[in-house]
Tab-separated table of C-alpha atoms in Angstrom:
chain	number	residue	atom	x	y	z
A	1	MET	CA	0.112	0.027	0.008
A	2	VAL	CA	1.211	3.521	-0.940
A	3	TYR	CA	0.553	6.376	1.145
A	4	PRO	CA	0.552	9.973	-0.258
A	5	ILE	CA	2.844	12.455	0.871
A	6	GLY	CA	1.978	14.365	3.810
A	7	SER	CA	-0.281	11.643	5.126
A	8	PRO	CA	-0.399	11.084	8.968
A	9	VAL	CA	0.777	7.470	8.386
A	10	ARG	CA	3.715	8.398	6.454
A	11	GLN	CA	4.621	11.158	8.953
A	12	GLN	CA	4.370	8.919	11.547
A	13	LEU	CA	6.628	6.212	10.000
A	14	LEU	CA	9.161	8.821	9.292
A	15	ILE	CA	9.239	10.076	13.144
A	16	TYR	CA	9.431	6.217	14.024
A	17	LEU	CA	12.493	5.887	11.737
A	18	LEU	CA	14.269	8.785	12.808
A	19	ALA	CA	13.765	7.693	16.445
A	20	VAL	CA	15.136	4.406	15.770
A	21	ALA	CA	18.101	5.819	13.876
A	22	ALA	CA	18.813	8.259	16.823
A	23	LEU	CA	18.841	5.185	19.213
A	24	PHE	CA	20.852	3.111	17.057
A	25	ARG	CA	23.592	5.941	16.889
A	26	ALA	CA	23.540	6.139	20.711
A	27	ALA	CA	24.048	2.345	21.049
A	28	LEU	CA	27.190	2.482	18.989
A	29	CYS	CA	28.967	5.122	21.166
A	30	LEU	CA	31.556	3.570	23.667
A	31	THR	CA	32.139	5.131	26.980
A	32	CYS	CA	35.116	5.010	29.262
A	33	TYR	CA	36.403	5.775	32.561
A	34	LEU	CA	39.555	7.947	32.306
A	35	CYS	CA	41.781	8.676	35.241
A	36	SER	CA	45.093	7.628	36.992
A	37	SER	CA	46.078	7.298	40.437
A	38	VAL	CA	49.656	7.053	41.788
A	39	ASN	CA	50.122	5.717	45.331
A	40	HIS	CA	46.357	6.066	45.950
A	41	SER	CA	46.672	9.709	45.330
A	42	ASP	CA	43.051	9.659	43.914
A	43	PRO	CA	40.533	7.475	45.919
A	44	TYR	CA	37.827	8.184	43.400
A	45	CYS	CA	39.926	6.712	40.642
A	46	GLU	CA	40.442	3.513	42.876
A	47	ASP	CA	36.738	2.484	42.543
A	48	THR	CA	35.538	3.381	38.995
A	49	PHE	CA	32.275	1.257	39.342
A	50	ASN	CA	30.901	3.816	41.843
A	51	THR	CA	29.615	6.672	39.990
A	52	ASP	CA	27.807	8.449	42.831
A	53	TYR	CA	30.716	10.828	43.894
A	54	VAL	CA	29.401	14.293	43.730
A	55	GLY	CA	31.532	16.701	41.559
A	56	VAL	CA	33.704	13.743	40.074
A	57	ASN	CA	33.007	12.842	36.517
A	58	TYR	CA	35.760	10.374	35.092
A	59	LEU	CA	33.247	9.030	32.359
A	60	GLN	CA	34.301	10.030	28.838
A	61	PRO	CA	31.146	9.993	26.708
A	62	GLU	CA	32.826	9.359	23.249
A	63	CYS	CA	36.319	7.526	23.598
A	64	MET	CA	38.653	8.190	20.802
A	65	ALA	CA	41.472	6.222	20.191
A	66	PRO	CA	44.506	5.793	17.650
A	67	ARG	CA	44.559	2.638	15.351
A	68	LYS	CA	47.470	0.666	14.026
A	69	ASP	CA	48.686	2.073	10.729
A	70	ARG	CA	46.275	4.955	10.656
A	71	ARG	CA	46.552	8.647	11.287
A	72	GLY	CA	44.386	10.405	13.814
A	73	TYR	CA	41.960	9.200	16.342
A	74	PHE	CA	39.012	7.030	15.729
A	75	PRO	CA	35.803	5.713	18.000
A	76	ALA	CA	37.384	3.346	20.682
A	77	ASP	CA	36.295	-0.246	20.496
A	78	HIS	CA	37.581	-1.193	24.095
A	79	CYS	CA	38.711	0.279	27.125
A	80	ILE	CA	41.706	-0.798	29.151
A	81	LYS	CA	42.339	-0.624	33.099
A	82	VAL	CA	45.972	-1.317	34.060
A	83	SER	CA	46.679	-1.738	37.567
A	84	GLY	CA	50.340	-2.400	38.924
A	85	VAL	CA	52.514	-2.289	41.882
A	86	SER	CA	56.499	-1.827	41.774
A	87	SER	CA	58.250	-3.479	44.517
A	88	GLU	CA	61.465	-1.847	43.335
A	89	TYR	CA	60.102	1.863	43.893
A	90	ALA	CA	57.432	0.738	46.575
A	91	MET	CA	54.488	2.345	44.513
A	92	SER	CA	51.310	1.454	43.032
A	93	ALA	CA	49.600	2.757	39.968
A	94	LEU	CA	46.212	2.613	38.305
A	95	LEU	CA	45.534	3.845	34.819
C-alpha cells in the first residue's frame, strides 16, 4: 500500500524511523572511565564502578583512540584498565 506524501501514516513512519536511527547511533557510542592514581593519590579513581561521587566525573562519553597504521583518532572499540605495583620503587599505579 502506498501512502500519499503528507499523510499522517507516512509522517508517523518517518518519525519512528528517525527515532530508531537516533537510538541506534547512541548504542554505538562507547564510554570509558579516564583517570589515573599513583600511590592511591586519587581515591575516586580506585573504584570506578561507583559513579555516585558528587563533583567527580571520569566518564568520557565518546572515547577516541589511535589505530594501528592509521593517522588520527577513531571511536574506541574497547577500554583498558591497568593496575600495577612496583616493589623496586614501592609504588602502585592505576591507569
